[in-house]
Structure formats: C-alpha cells, structure tokens
Coordinates of C-alpha atoms in Angstrom, one line a residue:
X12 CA -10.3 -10.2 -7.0
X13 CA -9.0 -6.4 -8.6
X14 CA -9.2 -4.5 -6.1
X15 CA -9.1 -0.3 -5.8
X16 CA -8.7 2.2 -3.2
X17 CA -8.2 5.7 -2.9
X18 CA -6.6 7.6 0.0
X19 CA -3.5 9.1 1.5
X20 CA 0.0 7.7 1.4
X21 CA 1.8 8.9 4.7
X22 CA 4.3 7.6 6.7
X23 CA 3.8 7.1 10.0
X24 CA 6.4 8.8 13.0
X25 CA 5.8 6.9 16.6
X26 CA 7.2 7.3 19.9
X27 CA 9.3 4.9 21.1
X28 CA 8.0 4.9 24.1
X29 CA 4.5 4.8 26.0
X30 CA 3.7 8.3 27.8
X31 CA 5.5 10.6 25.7
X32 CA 3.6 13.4 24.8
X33 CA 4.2 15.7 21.8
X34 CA 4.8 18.5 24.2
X35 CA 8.5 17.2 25.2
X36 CA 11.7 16.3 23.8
X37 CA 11.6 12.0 23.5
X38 CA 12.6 9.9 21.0
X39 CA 10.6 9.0 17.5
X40 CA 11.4 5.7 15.4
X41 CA 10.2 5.5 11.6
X42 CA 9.2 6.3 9.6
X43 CA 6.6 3.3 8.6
X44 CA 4.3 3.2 5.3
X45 CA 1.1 4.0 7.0
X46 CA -2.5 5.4 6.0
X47 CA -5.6 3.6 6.2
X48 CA -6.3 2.7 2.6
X49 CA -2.5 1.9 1.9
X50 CA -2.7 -0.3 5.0
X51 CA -6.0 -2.1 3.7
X52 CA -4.4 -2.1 -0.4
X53 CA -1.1 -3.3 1.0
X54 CA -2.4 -6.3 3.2
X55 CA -5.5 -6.9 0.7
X56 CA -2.5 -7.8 -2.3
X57 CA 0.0 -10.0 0.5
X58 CA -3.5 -12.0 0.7
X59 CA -3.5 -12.5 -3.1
X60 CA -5.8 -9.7 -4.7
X61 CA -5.0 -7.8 -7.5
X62 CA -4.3 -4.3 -5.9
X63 CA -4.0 -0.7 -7.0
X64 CA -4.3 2.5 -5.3
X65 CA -5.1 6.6 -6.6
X66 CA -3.1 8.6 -4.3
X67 CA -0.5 11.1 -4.3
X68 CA 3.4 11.5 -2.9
X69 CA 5.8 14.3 -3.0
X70 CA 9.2 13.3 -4.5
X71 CA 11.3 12.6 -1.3
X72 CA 12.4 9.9 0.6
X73 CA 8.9 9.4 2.8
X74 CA 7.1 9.2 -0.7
X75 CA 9.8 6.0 -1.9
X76 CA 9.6 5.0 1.5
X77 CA 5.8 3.9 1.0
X78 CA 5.5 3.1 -2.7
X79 CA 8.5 0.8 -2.3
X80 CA 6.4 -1.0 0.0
X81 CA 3.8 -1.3 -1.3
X82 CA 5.3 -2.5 -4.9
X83 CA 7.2 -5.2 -2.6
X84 CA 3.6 -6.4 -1.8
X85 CA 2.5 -6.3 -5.1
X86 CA -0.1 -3.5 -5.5
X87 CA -0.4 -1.7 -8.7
X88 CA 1.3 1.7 -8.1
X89 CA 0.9 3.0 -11.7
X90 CA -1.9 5.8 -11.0
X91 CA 0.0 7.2 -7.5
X92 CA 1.2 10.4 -8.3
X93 CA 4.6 12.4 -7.4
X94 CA 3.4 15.7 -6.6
X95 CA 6.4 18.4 -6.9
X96 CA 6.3 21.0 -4.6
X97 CA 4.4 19.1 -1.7
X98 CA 5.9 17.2 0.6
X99 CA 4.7 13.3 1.5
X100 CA 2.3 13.2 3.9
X101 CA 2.9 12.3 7.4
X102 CA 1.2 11.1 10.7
X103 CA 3.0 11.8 14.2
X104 CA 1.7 9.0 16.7
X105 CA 2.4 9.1 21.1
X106 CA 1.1 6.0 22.6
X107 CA -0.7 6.0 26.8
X108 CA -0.6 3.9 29.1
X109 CA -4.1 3.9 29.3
X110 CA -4.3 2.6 25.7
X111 CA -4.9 5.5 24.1
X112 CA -3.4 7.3 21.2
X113 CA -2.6 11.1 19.7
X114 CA -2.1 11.9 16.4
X115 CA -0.3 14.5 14.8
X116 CA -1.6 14.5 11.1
X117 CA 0.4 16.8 8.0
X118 CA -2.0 16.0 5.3
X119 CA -4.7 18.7 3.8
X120 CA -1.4 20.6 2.6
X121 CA 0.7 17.8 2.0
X122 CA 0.9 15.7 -1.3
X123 CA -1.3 13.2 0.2
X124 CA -4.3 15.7 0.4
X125 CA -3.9 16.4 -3.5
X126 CA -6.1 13.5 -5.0
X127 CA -8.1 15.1 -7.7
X128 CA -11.5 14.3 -9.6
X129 CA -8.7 14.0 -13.2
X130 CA -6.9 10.9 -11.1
X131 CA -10.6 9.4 -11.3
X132 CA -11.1 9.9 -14.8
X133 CA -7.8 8.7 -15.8
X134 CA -9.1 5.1 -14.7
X135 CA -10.8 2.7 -16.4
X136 CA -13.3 1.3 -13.2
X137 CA -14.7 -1.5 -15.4
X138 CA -11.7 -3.1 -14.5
X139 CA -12.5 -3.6 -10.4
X140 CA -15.0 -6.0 -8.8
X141 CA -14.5 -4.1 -5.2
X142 CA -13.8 -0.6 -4.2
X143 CA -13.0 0.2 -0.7
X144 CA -13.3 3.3 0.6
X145 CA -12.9 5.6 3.9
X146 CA -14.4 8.3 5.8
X147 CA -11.0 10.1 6.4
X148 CA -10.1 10.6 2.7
X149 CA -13.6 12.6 2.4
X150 CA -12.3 14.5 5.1
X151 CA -9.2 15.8 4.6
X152 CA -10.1 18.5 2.1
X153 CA -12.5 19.9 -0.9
X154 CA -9.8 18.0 -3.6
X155 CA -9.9 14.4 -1.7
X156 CA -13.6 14.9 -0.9
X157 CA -14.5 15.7 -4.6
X158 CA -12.5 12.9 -5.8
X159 CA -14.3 10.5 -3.9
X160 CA -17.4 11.8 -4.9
X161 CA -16.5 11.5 -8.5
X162 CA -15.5 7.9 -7.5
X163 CA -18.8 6.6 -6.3
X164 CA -20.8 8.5 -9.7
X165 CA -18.4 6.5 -11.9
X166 CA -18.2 3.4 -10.3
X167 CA -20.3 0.7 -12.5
X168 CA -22.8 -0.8 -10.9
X169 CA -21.6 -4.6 -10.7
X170 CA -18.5 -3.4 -8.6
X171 CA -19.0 -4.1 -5.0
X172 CA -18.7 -1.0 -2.8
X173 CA -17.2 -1.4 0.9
X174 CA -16.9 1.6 3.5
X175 CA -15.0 2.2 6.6
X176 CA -16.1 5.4 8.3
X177 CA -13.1 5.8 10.3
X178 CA -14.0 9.2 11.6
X179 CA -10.8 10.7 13.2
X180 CA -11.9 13.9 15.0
X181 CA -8.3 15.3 14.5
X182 CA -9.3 15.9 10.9
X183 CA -13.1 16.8 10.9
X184 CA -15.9 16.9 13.7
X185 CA -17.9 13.8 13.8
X186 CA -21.2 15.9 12.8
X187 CA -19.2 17.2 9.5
X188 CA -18.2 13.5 8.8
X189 CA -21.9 12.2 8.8
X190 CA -22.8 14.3 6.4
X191 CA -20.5 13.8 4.2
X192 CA -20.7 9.7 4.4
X193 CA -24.4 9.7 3.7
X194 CA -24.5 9.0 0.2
X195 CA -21.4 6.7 0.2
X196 CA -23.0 4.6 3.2
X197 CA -26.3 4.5 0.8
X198 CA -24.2 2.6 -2.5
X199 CA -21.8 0.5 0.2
X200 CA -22.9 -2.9 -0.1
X201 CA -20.3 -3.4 3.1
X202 CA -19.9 -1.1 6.3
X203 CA -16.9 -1.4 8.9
X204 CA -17.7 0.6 11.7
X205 CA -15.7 0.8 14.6
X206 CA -16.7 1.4 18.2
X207 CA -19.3 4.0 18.6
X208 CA -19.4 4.7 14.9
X209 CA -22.8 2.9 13.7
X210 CA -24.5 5.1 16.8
X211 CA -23.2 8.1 15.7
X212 CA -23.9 7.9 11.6
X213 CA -27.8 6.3 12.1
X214 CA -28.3 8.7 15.1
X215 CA -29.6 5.7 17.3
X216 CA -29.2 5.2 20.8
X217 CA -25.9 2.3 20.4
X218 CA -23.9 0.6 17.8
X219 CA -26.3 -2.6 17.8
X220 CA -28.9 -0.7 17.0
X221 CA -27.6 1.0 14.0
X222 CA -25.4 -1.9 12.8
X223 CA -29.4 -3.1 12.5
X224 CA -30.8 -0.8 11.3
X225 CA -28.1 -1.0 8.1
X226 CA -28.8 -4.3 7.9
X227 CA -32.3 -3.9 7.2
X228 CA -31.4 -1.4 4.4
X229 CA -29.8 -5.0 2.6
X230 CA -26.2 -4.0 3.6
X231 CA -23.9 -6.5 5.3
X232 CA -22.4 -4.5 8.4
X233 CA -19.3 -5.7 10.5
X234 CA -18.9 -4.1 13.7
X235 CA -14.7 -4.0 14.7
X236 CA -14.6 -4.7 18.6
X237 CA -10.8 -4.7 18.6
X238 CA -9.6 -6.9 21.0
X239 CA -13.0 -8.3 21.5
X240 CA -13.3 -9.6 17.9
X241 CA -16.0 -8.6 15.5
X242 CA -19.7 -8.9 14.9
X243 CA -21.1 -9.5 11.4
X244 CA -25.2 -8.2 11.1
X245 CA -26.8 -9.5 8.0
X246 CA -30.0 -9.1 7.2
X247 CA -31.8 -10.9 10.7
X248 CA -28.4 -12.1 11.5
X249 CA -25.9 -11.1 14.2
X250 CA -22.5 -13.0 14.3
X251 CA -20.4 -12.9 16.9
X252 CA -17.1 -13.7 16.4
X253 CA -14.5 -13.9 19.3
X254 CA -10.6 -12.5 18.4
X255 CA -7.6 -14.4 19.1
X256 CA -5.1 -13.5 22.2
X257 CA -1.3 -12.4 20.4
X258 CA 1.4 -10.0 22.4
X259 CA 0.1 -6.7 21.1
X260 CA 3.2 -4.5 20.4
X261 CA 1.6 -1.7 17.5
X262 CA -2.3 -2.0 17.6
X263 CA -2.1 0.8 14.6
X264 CA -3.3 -0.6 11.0
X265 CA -4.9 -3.4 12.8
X266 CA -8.9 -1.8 11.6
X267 CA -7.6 -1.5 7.8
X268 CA -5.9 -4.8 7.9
X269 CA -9.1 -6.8 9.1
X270 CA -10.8 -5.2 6.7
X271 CA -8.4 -6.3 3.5
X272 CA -9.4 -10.0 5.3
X273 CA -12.5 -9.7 6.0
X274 CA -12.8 -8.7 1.8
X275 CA -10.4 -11.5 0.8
X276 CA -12.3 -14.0 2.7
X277 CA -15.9 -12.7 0.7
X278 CA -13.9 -12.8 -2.6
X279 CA -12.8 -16.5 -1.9
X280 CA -16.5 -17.6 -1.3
X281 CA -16.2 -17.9 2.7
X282 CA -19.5 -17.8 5.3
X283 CA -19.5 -14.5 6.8
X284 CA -18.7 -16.2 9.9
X285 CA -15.8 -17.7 8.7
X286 CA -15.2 -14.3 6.9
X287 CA -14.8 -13.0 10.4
X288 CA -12.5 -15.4 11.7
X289 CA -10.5 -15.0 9.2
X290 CA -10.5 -11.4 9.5
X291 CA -9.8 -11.3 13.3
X292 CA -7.1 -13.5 12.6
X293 CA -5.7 -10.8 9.9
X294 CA -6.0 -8.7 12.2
X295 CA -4.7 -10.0 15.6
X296 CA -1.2 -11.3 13.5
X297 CA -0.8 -7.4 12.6
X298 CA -0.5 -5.9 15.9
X299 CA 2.7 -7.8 16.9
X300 CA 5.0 -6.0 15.3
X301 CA 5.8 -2.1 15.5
X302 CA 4.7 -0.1 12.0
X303 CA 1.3 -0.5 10.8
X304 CA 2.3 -2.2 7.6
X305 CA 5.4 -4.2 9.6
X306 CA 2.5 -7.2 10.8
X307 CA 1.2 -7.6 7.1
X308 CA 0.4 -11.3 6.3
X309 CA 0.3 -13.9 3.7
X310 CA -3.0 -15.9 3.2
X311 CA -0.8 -19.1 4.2
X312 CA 0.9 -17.1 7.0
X313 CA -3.1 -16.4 8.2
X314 CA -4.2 -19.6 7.7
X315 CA -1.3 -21.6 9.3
X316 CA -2.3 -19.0 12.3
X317 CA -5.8 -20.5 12.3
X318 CA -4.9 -24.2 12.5
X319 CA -2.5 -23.4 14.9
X320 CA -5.9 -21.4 17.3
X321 CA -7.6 -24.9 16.4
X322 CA -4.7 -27.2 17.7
X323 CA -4.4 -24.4 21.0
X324 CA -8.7 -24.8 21.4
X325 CA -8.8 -28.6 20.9
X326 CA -6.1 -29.4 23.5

C-alpha cells in the first residue's frame, strides 16, 4: 500500500538508567529517531509499504539524525521540511521501576510543532490508500492542529483513514483532546486506543464498552493491552488476541509500531485475527532493543518470529 502520515520528527533523550528522575544530575544516551507517527511511517515501510511523511526539522544534527533514518527504511522524505530558525524537536524520557515513564517534551516551539495547512496542499492525496493519524499532532498547537484538520477535508474518500488517540496529558488535558478527536474519530475507518482511552473519548463506564460502542458506528476498533496483547471489536465481534513473551529492554514505540503491523497485515488481505497476531508480534520484537525505532522489523524478520512462537507452542 502508499501510505501517509503527518506528525512530529523528534529525537528521543533516555536515561540510562531506571529511577533517574529529571530533577538530578544522571546520565542520558541518544539521541534516537522517535515520534509517534515517524515510528509508525518508519516500521510501516521496513514491512514493505510505500511511505511518506509531512513534518518539519530544523537544520542540525537531531533533524539528519531522524531523516537519515528514516530514508535508510525507505520512506519518502521529499515533503519533510527544514525549518531555519527552529531547532528539531525533542523528547526527554526517565524510566521507574514501577514501569512507568516521564516525559520531557520541546515541541509546540520547536520545528516539529511547525506543520502547516500549505504542507497539505502541496500534496497530491489521490496518491494514498491509507492515512494514519494521531491525537498528539492535534495537540501540540493551533499550526499542527489546523494542518490536520485540513488533512481529513482533503482526504478523498476511497482513502482508508486510521487513528490512534494517543492522548499524552504532558501536552493537552485529556478533556481538550476529546474534543478535538471528535470529528477525526467520526471519518477513521480504524481506531487504536490504548488503555483507558476508548472510556474516556465515548464517555462510557470502561474501554469494552466504548471499543463497542465504535464498533456499532461500522468502525473496526483495536484495543492495545501492551503486554497483554490486543483485542480487535468488529462489528459483533471481539477478538482476543494473546502477545508473545520477549526480554523487554525499551517498551517506547512499541503502540506506533503495532499499529504500522496491524495496517500492513489489513493491506496484505489478513483476518483481523491474524491481523492481530501479526501486530503483537510487530510489536513485542520492538521492545528489545533501546530507541524506539532501534527494534524496527522486516516482514520476514516478523514472520520468521511467528513460526518460531508456533514451533515454541507446538513442543
């Protein structure tokens, strides 16, 4: 398939270690290519796809740091911009021992927040058959959120539309994010929420419920359970679809990368359940390295990874 995204092109900064807060002096390593969409664009063309990506990069190293990457993967980079005078955006990560994680974001007044509704225009959409897009970039500011907006009113109507909501309350309140996903959630044909996401957009009591209630609106929803696997809901069906046990060293990137998978595996004609499996596998191969983009897969790579599960189940 031709695939486009829109978003912002960061690299990512990590600790090195677990329980290192931003407040003291420890040790970083990086930086990594990193945002959501140029994860998802990035594993979506190792898979096969036809990529390309509208976004924006000041002219420093962190900017060739990501757009080197991404060419080595084989997306399209022709429409990313070099913004002079802004700097490439960047995202500051400390991991807990408790498994959770605090980000650091430079982005609304970095290069990566300058998307604009001209990069749209610029773009001949006829040319895509799926567009992926992501609560963040709406919420970063007024010129990624009118962008995106002029993205969906452009975007012909035979070109499948798929949606991650990825609210990230470091950028925007979750209240301001459902308002401003509503009309994209009403053209996606496909909807990735993660934990507690569905609930919070539909305004129903769990994530089952409104993972339903899309459902019954005709969309084909696929709830990310991380290291519990995924659940696809489609139309009166719910799949669920176990994940497979790695080493996890970097869990960051693993969302975006099952969803370049799960969108691959569509595009190739798979069962949504199989969809799913190939997804989770995607996605499970990605967290054992450090870097978000460093686990990145090959379609062979995820499929000799499957066989090997079905060798590991049989015996």
């Amino acid at each position: 398939m031709k695939l486009l995204t829109i978003g912002g092109l960061l690299v990512e900064i990590m600790r090195k270690n677990i329980d290192e807060p931003f407040t003291e002096s420890h040790s970083f390593v990086g930086p990594f290519p990193s945002g959501d969409t140029p994860i998802f664009i990035n594993e979506a063309a190792k898979l096969g796809n036809e990529c390309t990506i509208i976004g924006t990069v000041g002219n420093d190293g962190f900017g060739d740091c990501i757009v080197n990457r991404l060419q080595e993967s084989g997306v399209d980079t022709s429409v990313i911009k070099v913004k002079e005078g802004y700097t490439t955006g960047t995202a500051f990560v400390a991991y807990f021992g408790d498994g959770t994680r605090q980000f650091l974001y430079h982005w609304r007044h970095s290069a990566a927040g300058m998307i604009t509704e001209e990069d749209i225009d610029a773009i001949d959409l006829t040319e895509f058959d799926w567009l992926h897009v992501t609560g963040i970039t709406l919420a970063v500011n007024n010129h990624c959120k009118k962008a995106v907006e002029r993205l969906i009113e452009k975007l012909p109507s035979t070109t499948t539309l798929s949606f991650d909501p990825n609210i990230r309350p470091e950028v925007l309140s979750a209240e301001e994010i459902r308002v401003l996903c509503e009309p994209i959630i009403k053209r996606s044909e496909y909807i990735f929420p993660s934990a507690t996401e569905a609930s919070m957009l539909t305004g129903l009591k769990d994530d089952v419920s409104g993972c339903k209630e899309w459902a019954k609106q005709g969309k084909t929803v696929i709830l990310k359970n991380g290291e519990k696997g995924c659940i696809v809901f489609h139309k009166d069906e719910m799949l669920e679809i176990p994940s497979f046990k790695v080493e996890e060293v970097d869990p960051t990137g693993a969302g975006d990368t099952f969803c370049a998978g799960f969108v691959t595996a569509i595009g190739d004609g798979m069962s949504l359940y199989d969809a799913g499996r190939f997804a989770n596998a995607a996605g499970a191969l990605s967290v054992k390295n450090k870097g978000p983009m460093e686990g990145a897969s090959t379609k062979k790579e995820v499929e000799l990874f499957l066989k090997e599960q079905e060798r590991t189940t049989t015996h």
